[in-house]
Amino acid sequence: MDWFYIQGILMLAGINLIAVLGLSLLTGFTGLFSFGHAGFMAIGAYIGALMTVSPTTTPAGLGLPFFVGVIAGGLGAGIVSYFIGRITLNLKGDYFCIATLGFGEAIRLILNNVQIFGGSRGWPGVPYKSTLPAIILVDVVAVLFLANLVRSRHGRNMVAVREEELAAQITGINVFKYKMIALVISAVYAGVAGVFFAHYMTFLQPKMFSLTKSTELTIIVIFGGLGSISGSVLGALILTALPEVLRAFEIWRLVFYGAAVILIMISRPKGLMGGMELSPGGIRKARAERKARLEAQREMKQAQEGEIRNA
Amino acid sequence: MPEILRISRLTKRFGGLAAVNDVSFSVPEGAIVGLIGPNGAGKTTIFNLVTGVYSLTDGQVEFGGLNIAGLPAYKIADLGITRTFQNIRLFKNLTVFENVLTACHRSASYSILESILRLPRFRQEEKNITRKAEELLSIMGLSDRRDLVANNLPYGMQRRLEIVRALALDPKLLLLDEPAAGMNPDETEQLMRMISKIRDDFKLSILVIEHHMDLIMGVCERIVVLNFGVKLAEGNPEQISNDPKVIEAYLGVAEGEANA
Ligand SMILES: Nc1ncnc2c1ncn2[C@@H]1O[C@H](COP(=O)(O)OP(=O)(O)OP(=O)(O)O)[C@@H](O)[C@H]1O
Ligand SMILES: [Mg+2]
């Protein structure tokens, strides 16, 4: 394996990670499952590419710098998600999930028919702009923003919505608003990931953003552990690299991939990290919780033994 | 005494069933009022109507002179009404401390941008609400369970934590739905004292649903009796315990249940 190859995997993992982090906020912290985030990636990818593609290759292209594409792609996905949220976030429970699935597929089918982007045949000529350092930089910023957000009152309100919606309401939390914030942020992350993806592949095709892609993102979040940013990071690295490493097994690789995921989920049903964070604060918290649990168990046992003796 | 809550001609129908039918009563400021009645009388439904969990079919709910009927639940909580639930609804996977800290969110005002960038206001306000949550836990005797995940808390303490979480919002009116359910006599005794203490220390009014007659008679200044969705009687504990209608409809049933 040469560096070029490894670098490619790392870049893909880093790009996936951006989208996964956003989804982690929506699914892991706010408790909303989405099967349409590939749709937001697609919106980001196509808008970003539209900004940077040279007018000489595609008449609609604007030939603007890459960072303009990144911002426009993220914003575009965020704005679309706001309107999707207005329609779907009032739906109860699983209906939101189904609505996102419909949205993702709709975006793909629409793109299949937009001829200026090449329709289903695809759109070549996107400039190669995604570099590993740029991706790592965005990953770091994305992790920091997210970690700061979830450890604030706003993040706690989202977790409250995940834990117990009714209790959140009567605690003065505007459930709809916080679901919306989580959705929009997750879509912006997905959009930015899409822009980097487009400028890594240099070729776009609607079928890259199929239901399989959405599912992959959600699987990574669950695999890493709901409510854990470190879990999402590990999940994105492992589950993006795994299929590549398994390439040697050719057609069997997806079977191994599936088996590996199932194995982990059986041995760690709450995902790799099980809601824990790999940070000094996170480890301190996990230890305090463990200590409190053991103490409570010991007390309970003592009380029971006391009762038996008294009886 | 001015009234903090006034319910007038409140009605809630579920299909053909009038769970609450033309009920009027009020809670004087600073009072502890009991709401009693047999199973299915409509007590919890009244809580759900007052807190905006259900929309009402007819009638009015005034809180501090303001008509709050039709407002979403979170706004009513903002205005100063909080509650506990008959079937405990804690943030189960969060620790005791996190449950209370989450509910302190109204005591901070920093924006999302300020939290993402860790600006000074974020740090300052986080420090303040952390202190507030810790103080509340210590007042209510839950400090030594600070880091326990709420789900692992003994039942009685879960009920107490729900009260602490409600208090974190600095409510003016606290609604307690069967706070003693599932508690042993010791815990119930403790709870009785706590309810009076909360009213005095936090300067709020309390409306409490309970089946434990000792508790109701012990702490309430006024009692409202419901039966089949209608108000049967209202008065002080002595009046209520001597009211033949109440004895027949409610206490009679309760004794029958106790013997069964
Ligand atoms: N969401 C609902 N849909 C339909 N019927 C309901 C609903 N909520 C309550 N009811 C009905 O309304 C009536 C009053 O219920 P409520 O829960 O208010 O009784 P309660 O006085 O709190 O009784 P308990 O002491 O058992 O808690 C019952 O007949 C109940 O079945
Ligand atoms: Mg009830």
XYZ file of C-alpha atoms and ligand atoms in Angstrom:
603
model
C 0.000 0.000 0.000
C 1.537 3.258 -1.059
C 0.981 6.671 0.507
C -1.165 7.846 -2.368
C -3.592 5.034 -1.700
C -3.642 5.581 2.066
C -4.076 9.280 1.556
C -7.086 8.603 -0.631
C -8.697 6.509 2.088
C -7.941 9.130 4.704
C -9.485 11.829 2.555
C -12.630 9.817 2.011
C -12.827 9.066 5.722
C -12.304 12.745 6.540
C -15.022 13.781 4.113
C -17.412 11.174 5.476
C -16.563 12.353 8.967
C -17.844 15.871 8.268
C -21.240 14.496 7.299
C -21.204 11.939 10.119
C -20.522 14.614 12.740
C -23.554 16.561 11.624
C -25.682 13.449 11.625
C -24.336 12.620 15.059
C -25.878 15.851 16.355
C -29.223 15.025 14.771
C -29.395 11.312 15.555
C -27.028 10.760 18.469
C -27.820 13.864 20.480
C -31.303 14.912 19.374
C -32.690 11.436 18.678
C -33.956 11.978 15.132
C -33.096 9.297 12.598
C -32.542 10.372 9.032
C -32.206 8.300 5.882
C -31.866 11.275 3.586
C -28.636 12.981 4.462
C -27.043 11.899 1.211
C -29.593 14.308 -0.264
C -28.061 17.215 1.668
C -24.611 16.024 0.592
C -25.824 16.062 -3.000
C -27.174 19.600 -2.662
C -23.838 20.732 -1.246
C -21.876 18.873 -3.911
C -23.812 20.265 -6.858
C -24.015 23.837 -5.542
C -20.320 23.781 -4.609
C -19.365 22.446 -8.005
C -21.538 25.023 -9.728
C -19.508 27.723 -7.972
C -16.079 26.396 -8.915
C -16.509 24.743 -12.294
C -14.920 26.786 -15.032
C -17.428 28.353 -17.481
C -15.389 26.891 -20.313
C -16.292 23.296 -19.410
C -19.854 23.897 -18.142
C -21.702 27.006 -19.332
C -23.457 27.402 -15.958
C -20.175 27.217 -13.993
C -19.020 30.352 -12.174
C -15.307 29.599 -11.847
C -15.164 30.976 -8.288
C -12.594 29.976 -5.641
C -13.047 26.715 -3.736
C -13.882 28.294 -0.357
C -16.828 30.111 -1.952
C -18.057 26.710 -3.087
C -17.684 25.305 0.443
C -19.686 28.146 1.969
C -22.349 28.123 -0.723
C -22.730 24.328 -0.558
C -23.117 24.341 3.232
C -25.545 27.265 3.163
C -27.574 25.763 0.332
C -28.032 22.473 2.152
C -28.869 24.326 5.367
C -31.557 26.448 3.702
C -33.181 23.454 2.029
C -33.150 21.562 5.332
C -34.975 24.447 6.988
C -37.894 24.075 4.618
C -37.816 20.282 4.885
C -37.891 20.722 8.670
C -40.864 23.073 8.518
C -42.864 20.356 6.793
C -41.607 17.227 8.523
C -40.465 18.016 12.067
C -44.020 18.152 13.344
C -44.491 14.566 12.252
C -44.393 12.110 15.104
C -41.456 9.772 15.598
C -40.779 7.395 12.734
C -42.655 9.495 10.187
C -39.827 12.019 10.168
C -37.440 9.222 9.317
C -39.612 8.082 6.415
C -40.003 11.666 5.190
C -36.217 12.114 5.073
C -35.942 8.908 3.087
C -38.400 10.322 0.562
C -36.496 13.601 0.442
C -33.170 11.907 -0.267
C -34.601 9.869 -3.093
C -36.422 12.892 -4.510
C -33.210 14.920 -4.681
C -31.476 12.089 -6.518
C -34.323 11.718 -9.017
C -34.451 15.458 -9.618
C -30.702 15.579 -10.285
C -31.081 12.662 -12.662
C -33.188 14.942 -14.805
C -31.345 18.240 -14.602
C -29.524 18.284 -17.920
C -27.189 21.214 -17.210
C -25.517 18.963 -14.596
C -25.379 16.068 -17.015
C -28.410 14.297 -15.558
C -27.887 10.659 -14.710
C -24.858 10.415 -17.017
C -22.908 12.558 -14.618
C -20.994 15.792 -14.519
C -17.256 15.701 -15.226
C -14.850 18.605 -14.962
C -15.182 19.516 -11.295
C -11.750 20.885 -10.316
C -9.636 18.774 -7.946
C -9.479 21.020 -4.871
C -9.953 18.804 -1.800
C -6.571 18.400 -0.126
C -5.875 16.273 2.911
C -4.782 19.254 5.076
C -7.923 21.195 4.137
C -10.102 18.211 5.023
C -8.331 17.676 8.336
C -8.695 21.361 9.146
C -12.434 21.257 8.502
C -12.718 18.036 10.534
C -10.987 19.624 13.516
C -13.138 22.742 13.347
C -16.256 20.615 12.918
C -15.385 18.510 15.976
C -14.609 21.566 18.099
C -17.824 23.370 17.168
C -19.859 20.275 17.830
C -18.164 19.477 21.134
C -18.723 23.047 22.317
C -22.319 22.995 21.208
C -23.280 19.748 22.921
C -21.714 20.930 26.166
C -23.868 24.046 26.294
C -27.442 24.677 27.338
C -28.448 24.369 23.696
C -26.831 20.954 23.356
C -28.359 19.808 26.636
C -31.767 20.898 25.382
C -31.296 18.716 22.314
C -30.351 15.756 24.492
C -33.444 16.439 26.607
C -35.542 16.202 23.449
C -33.928 12.835 22.688
C -34.440 11.555 26.213
C -38.034 12.539 26.870
C -39.855 14.913 24.592
C -42.775 15.644 26.885
C -40.547 16.341 29.866
C -38.472 18.634 27.647
C -41.611 20.597 26.737
C -42.686 21.155 30.315
C -39.116 22.139 31.158
C -39.597 25.104 28.862
C -37.691 23.660 25.921
C -39.091 24.536 22.505
C -38.816 21.029 21.085
C -39.584 22.027 17.510
C -36.965 24.780 17.555
C -34.220 22.524 18.863
C -35.057 19.760 16.403
C -34.856 22.388 13.682
C -31.486 23.692 14.871
C -30.084 20.163 14.968
C -31.454 19.418 11.498
C -30.094 22.592 9.924
C -26.648 22.196 11.477
C -26.512 18.565 10.384
C -27.497 19.567 6.857
C -24.832 22.282 6.721
C -22.243 19.692 7.769
C -23.537 17.278 5.126
C -23.496 20.037 2.515
C -19.879 20.929 3.267
C -18.985 17.236 3.109
C -20.664 17.111 -0.284
C -18.574 20.010 -1.592
C -15.345 18.302 -0.517
C -16.569 15.048 -1.987
C -17.280 16.691 -5.348
C -13.842 18.293 -5.453
C -12.206 15.021 -4.519
C -13.997 12.860 -7.076
C -13.903 15.604 -9.786
C -16.964 13.911 -11.231
C -20.532 13.953 -9.947
C -23.331 11.543 -10.571
C -26.701 11.463 -8.754
C -26.380 7.787 -7.906
C -23.404 8.587 -5.651
C -25.974 10.057 -3.268
C -28.351 7.144 -3.060
C -30.158 5.674 -0.109
C -27.122 3.443 0.403
C -24.998 6.514 1.133
C -27.559 7.876 3.617
C -27.737 4.503 5.325
C -23.952 4.283 5.475
C -23.807 7.601 7.338
C -26.459 6.534 9.831
C -24.769 3.162 10.354
C -21.506 4.933 11.170
C -23.222 7.087 13.808
C -24.896 4.069 15.413
C -21.721 1.982 15.134
C -19.730 4.705 16.912
C -22.347 5.017 19.617
C -25.252 7.466 19.821
C -24.374 10.634 21.677
C -20.617 10.302 21.326
C -18.515 12.563 19.122
C -15.425 10.393 19.602
C -17.525 7.404 18.599
C -18.533 9.151 15.382
C -14.885 9.961 14.607
C -13.749 6.387 15.199
C -16.749 5.038 13.339
C -16.071 7.192 10.282
C -12.391 6.179 10.204
C -13.015 2.470 10.707
C -16.056 2.043 8.514
C -14.612 4.072 5.625
C -11.302 2.221 5.714
C -12.782 -1.235 6.251
C -14.294 -1.730 2.779
C -11.011 -0.568 1.243
C -8.930 -2.918 3.369
C -11.346 -5.712 2.477
C -10.981 -4.999 -1.228
C -8.680 -8.030 -1.432
C -11.706 -10.233 -0.814
C -13.358 -8.829 -3.925
C -17.047 -9.694 -4.122
C -17.001 -11.026 -0.572
C -15.936 -7.723 0.914
C -19.414 -6.372 1.552
C -20.306 -9.625 3.293
C -17.293 -9.205 5.568
C -18.172 -5.562 6.063
C -21.689 -6.453 7.132
C -20.436 -9.248 9.359
C -17.930 -6.916 11.045
C -20.636 -4.342 11.755
C -22.987 -6.999 13.140
C -20.240 -8.439 15.310
C -19.439 -5.088 16.904
C -23.101 -4.271 17.457
C -23.675 -7.620 19.167
C -20.681 -7.271 21.450
C -21.288 -3.558 22.070
C -25.006 -2.913 21.596
C -24.586 0.766 22.476
C -21.946 1.183 19.794
C -18.195 1.461 19.988
C -18.184 4.244 22.577
C -21.621 3.741 24.115
C -22.224 7.455 24.629
C -18.832 7.996 26.265
C -16.305 10.579 25.091
C -12.583 10.021 24.670
C -11.549 13.295 26.264
C -10.237 14.183 29.733
C -13.661 15.507 30.731
C -15.445 12.558 29.176
C -13.294 10.003 30.975
C -13.712 11.843 34.283
C -17.463 11.809 33.775
C -17.567 8.111 32.920
C -15.543 7.269 36.022
C -17.727 9.401 38.279
C -20.820 7.707 36.884
C -19.302 4.268 37.406
C -18.319 5.089 40.960
C -21.801 6.405 41.748
C -23.382 3.282 40.253
C -21.197 0.892 42.243
C -21.877 2.859 45.417
C -25.611 2.748 44.821
C -25.456 -1.001 44.164
C -23.481 -1.597 47.339
C -25.944 0.435 49.359
C -28.858 -1.439 47.848
C -27.249 -4.767 48.733
C -26.585 -3.673 52.294
C -30.182 -2.548 52.670
C -31.428 -5.882 51.336
C -29.176 -7.871 53.647
C -30.382 -5.737 56.536
C -33.954 -6.550 55.634
C -33.236 -10.258 55.440
C -31.571 -10.182 58.838
C -34.481 -8.261 60.312
C -37.021 -10.660 58.851
C -55.641 36.583 48.743
C -54.910 37.061 45.013
C -55.205 33.992 42.835
C -52.237 32.592 40.933
C -54.315 30.117 38.929
C -57.962 30.343 38.009
C -59.657 27.591 36.085
C -63.114 28.430 34.755
C -65.624 26.041 33.206
C -62.812 23.813 32.006
C -63.939 20.985 29.725
C -62.007 18.288 27.903
C -63.690 15.661 25.774
C -61.969 12.614 24.327
C -64.421 11.534 21.656
C -67.636 10.957 23.586
C -66.012 10.885 27.010
C -65.940 14.122 29.006
C -62.786 13.516 31.047
C -63.150 16.972 32.561
C -66.573 18.587 32.548
C -67.230 22.221 33.401
C -64.760 22.374 36.286
C -63.956 25.677 38.002
C -61.654 26.339 40.913
C -58.641 28.450 41.722
C -55.343 28.302 43.538
C -54.661 31.249 45.867
C -51.147 32.644 45.742
C -48.848 30.844 48.146
C -51.364 28.095 48.896
C -51.068 24.341 48.779
C -54.210 22.987 47.150
C -55.063 19.303 46.880
C -56.817 17.766 43.900
C -58.347 14.414 44.751
C -60.784 11.952 43.294
C -61.088 8.280 42.386
C -59.142 6.728 39.493
C -60.150 8.190 36.155
C -61.770 11.244 37.750
C -59.861 13.574 35.428
C -57.145 14.875 37.746
C -54.159 14.252 35.479
C -56.186 15.555 32.545
C -56.556 18.876 34.370
C -52.756 19.010 34.795
C -52.331 18.265 31.113
C -54.741 21.058 30.220
C -53.125 23.594 32.525
C -49.607 22.815 31.280
C -50.586 22.850 27.629
C -49.924 19.170 26.992
C -53.553 18.776 25.854
C -55.617 21.410 24.105
C -58.841 22.147 25.920
C -62.303 21.667 24.492
C -63.841 24.572 26.361
C -63.253 26.936 29.252
C -60.476 29.191 30.466
C -57.211 28.904 32.313
C -55.819 32.100 33.782
C -52.367 32.251 35.277
C -51.474 35.430 37.130
C -54.314 37.179 35.306
C -53.072 36.024 31.904
C -55.160 33.705 29.725
C -52.827 30.818 28.940
C -55.263 28.459 27.227
C -53.914 27.443 23.839
C -50.291 28.367 24.499
C -47.728 25.657 23.719
C -46.417 23.710 26.693
C -42.940 25.197 26.640
C -44.313 28.748 26.813
C -46.508 27.902 29.766
C -43.437 26.463 31.491
C -41.622 29.693 30.661
C -44.371 31.731 32.274
C -43.876 29.824 35.507
C -45.916 26.617 35.698
C -44.009 23.351 36.007
C -45.046 19.884 36.988
C -44.081 16.347 37.754
C -45.598 13.306 36.086
C -47.646 10.469 37.536
C -45.478 8.023 35.577
C -42.043 9.551 36.156
C -40.507 11.183 33.091
C -36.889 11.939 33.851
C -34.113 12.281 31.304
C -33.329 8.661 32.062
C -29.842 8.258 30.645
C -28.541 11.498 32.119
C -27.085 11.855 35.573
C -28.951 13.440 38.458
C -26.862 16.577 38.040
C -27.404 16.759 34.281
C -31.155 16.433 34.747
C -31.190 19.512 36.944
C -28.586 21.426 34.949
C -30.626 20.949 31.774
C -33.658 22.434 33.476
C -31.590 25.464 34.541
C -31.378 26.560 30.892
C -33.761 29.451 31.476
C -31.299 31.019 33.924
C -28.772 31.452 31.112
C -29.181 33.488 27.966
C -26.067 32.903 25.857
C -26.634 32.137 22.182
C -25.577 29.170 20.095
C -22.753 31.186 18.569
C -21.506 32.132 22.025
C -21.456 28.485 23.053
C -19.694 27.324 19.889
C -17.004 29.979 20.352
C -16.893 29.670 24.166
C -17.281 33.429 24.615
C -17.095 35.038 28.096
C -20.850 35.197 28.619
C -21.051 31.447 27.990
C -18.397 30.720 30.621
C -19.915 33.074 33.185
C -23.471 31.838 32.824
C -22.416 28.187 32.750
C -20.620 28.747 36.032
C -23.728 30.333 37.489
C -26.149 27.612 36.465
C -23.729 24.894 37.541
C -23.704 26.467 40.985
C -27.477 26.789 40.918
C -27.973 23.121 40.028
C -25.591 22.036 42.760
C -27.328 24.205 45.338
C -30.706 22.788 44.426
C -29.406 19.236 44.745
C -27.935 20.000 48.118
C -31.126 21.659 49.427
C -33.145 18.653 48.298
C -30.689 16.110 49.655
C -29.579 14.593 46.364
C -25.976 15.826 46.335
C -24.491 12.443 47.123
C -26.259 10.979 44.066
C -25.033 13.754 41.800
C -23.318 11.469 39.279
C -25.756 8.590 39.329
C -27.630 8.006 36.075
C -31.268 8.856 36.814
C -32.452 5.431 35.740
C -30.375 3.783 38.492
C -31.870 5.978 41.191
C -34.217 4.343 43.716
C -37.854 5.034 42.913
C -38.523 7.486 45.714
C -35.508 9.553 44.755
C -36.581 9.597 41.115
C -39.770 11.298 42.238
C -37.751 13.738 44.290
C -35.436 14.452 41.366
C -38.438 15.281 39.215
C -39.418 17.898 41.787
C -35.886 19.322 41.815
C -35.890 19.504 38.033
C -39.170 21.415 38.165
C -37.790 23.793 40.790
C -34.786 24.551 38.577
C -37.118 26.601 36.390
C -38.006 28.935 39.276
C -41.720 28.251 38.883
C -44.469 30.279 40.483
C -46.812 27.325 40.456
C -45.787 23.707 40.907
C -48.095 20.862 39.949
C -47.345 17.520 41.613
C -49.042 14.437 40.172
C -49.122 11.713 42.826
C -45.693 12.535 44.253
C -46.020 9.841 46.934
C -46.944 7.000 44.580
C -44.644 4.043 45.163
C -43.053 5.607 48.247
C -42.798 3.815 51.572
C -44.360 5.426 54.684
C -41.029 6.937 55.731
C -40.505 8.546 52.361
C -44.100 9.772 52.297
C -43.604 11.410 55.677
C -40.446 13.081 54.384
C -42.248 14.204 51.256
C -44.999 15.864 53.284
C -42.485 17.971 55.116
C -40.669 18.709 51.887
C -43.798 19.986 50.143
C -44.456 22.559 52.874
C -40.787 23.496 52.962
C -40.635 24.003 49.198
C -43.661 26.282 49.310
C -42.067 28.405 52.034
C -38.475 28.448 50.774
C -39.198 28.892 47.089
C -42.214 31.167 47.630
C -44.479 29.345 45.228
C -47.958 27.858 45.085
C -48.592 24.148 44.825
C -51.396 22.078 43.364
C -51.012 18.432 44.313
C -52.811 15.269 43.214
C -52.572 12.430 45.728
C -54.355 9.294 46.843
C -52.625 9.271 50.252
C -55.267 10.943 52.392
C -52.861 11.575 55.275
C -50.655 13.610 53.003
C -53.514 15.588 51.488
C -55.143 16.291 54.852
C -51.746 17.087 56.368
C -50.395 19.656 53.915
C -53.281 21.160 51.955
C -55.111 24.296 52.966
C -57.778 23.694 50.369
C -58.986 20.588 48.628
C -60.880 20.138 45.381
C -62.674 16.831 44.843
C -63.357 15.492 41.375
C -65.540 12.581 40.354
C -66.241 11.448 36.793
C -64.832 14.691 35.455
C -67.028 17.010 37.511
C -66.220 18.931 40.660
C -67.889 17.259 43.587
C -66.772 19.487 46.427
C -64.299 22.125 47.462
C -63.236 23.286 50.899
C -60.719 22.988 53.697
C -59.598 19.554 54.907
C -62.170 19.460 57.684
C -65.065 20.342 55.397
C -63.957 17.776 52.873
C -63.504 14.932 55.325
C -66.992 15.565 56.700
C -68.739 16.034 53.376
C -71.138 13.097 52.906
C -70.944 13.339 49.105
C -67.165 12.998 49.241
C -67.274 10.149 51.729
C -69.686 8.281 49.542
C -67.986 8.877 46.206
C -64.364 8.943 47.123
C -63.427 7.839 50.600
C -65.891 4.961 50.320
C -64.224 3.767 47.152
C -60.774 4.224 48.641
C -61.675 2.087 51.653
C -63.159 -0.546 49.411
C -59.910 -0.597 47.452
C -57.861 -0.764 50.614
C -59.757 -3.848 51.734
C -59.545 -5.559 48.390
N -55.174 10.931 25.910
C -56.359 10.385 26.272
N -57.159 9.842 25.326
C -58.341 9.304 25.676
N -58.819 9.249 26.924
C -58.070 9.774 27.908
C -56.786 10.363 27.630
N -56.255 10.811 28.791
C -57.153 10.489 29.748
N -58.226 9.875 29.229
C -59.402 9.415 29.961
O -59.875 10.475 30.743
C -60.314 10.031 32.013
C -59.574 10.763 33.102
O -58.209 10.347 33.109
P -57.141 10.963 34.088
O -55.850 10.382 33.713
O -57.258 12.423 34.084
O -57.604 10.375 35.493
P -56.957 10.567 36.914
O -57.968 11.271 37.749
O -55.622 11.174 36.816
O -56.866 9.062 37.405
P -55.711 8.286 38.184
O -55.961 8.487 39.631
O -55.919 6.862 37.781
O -54.404 8.828 37.726
C -60.082 8.518 32.034
O -61.284 7.881 31.719
C -59.065 8.324 30.948
O -59.206 7.046 30.369
Mg -53.726 10.581 37.161
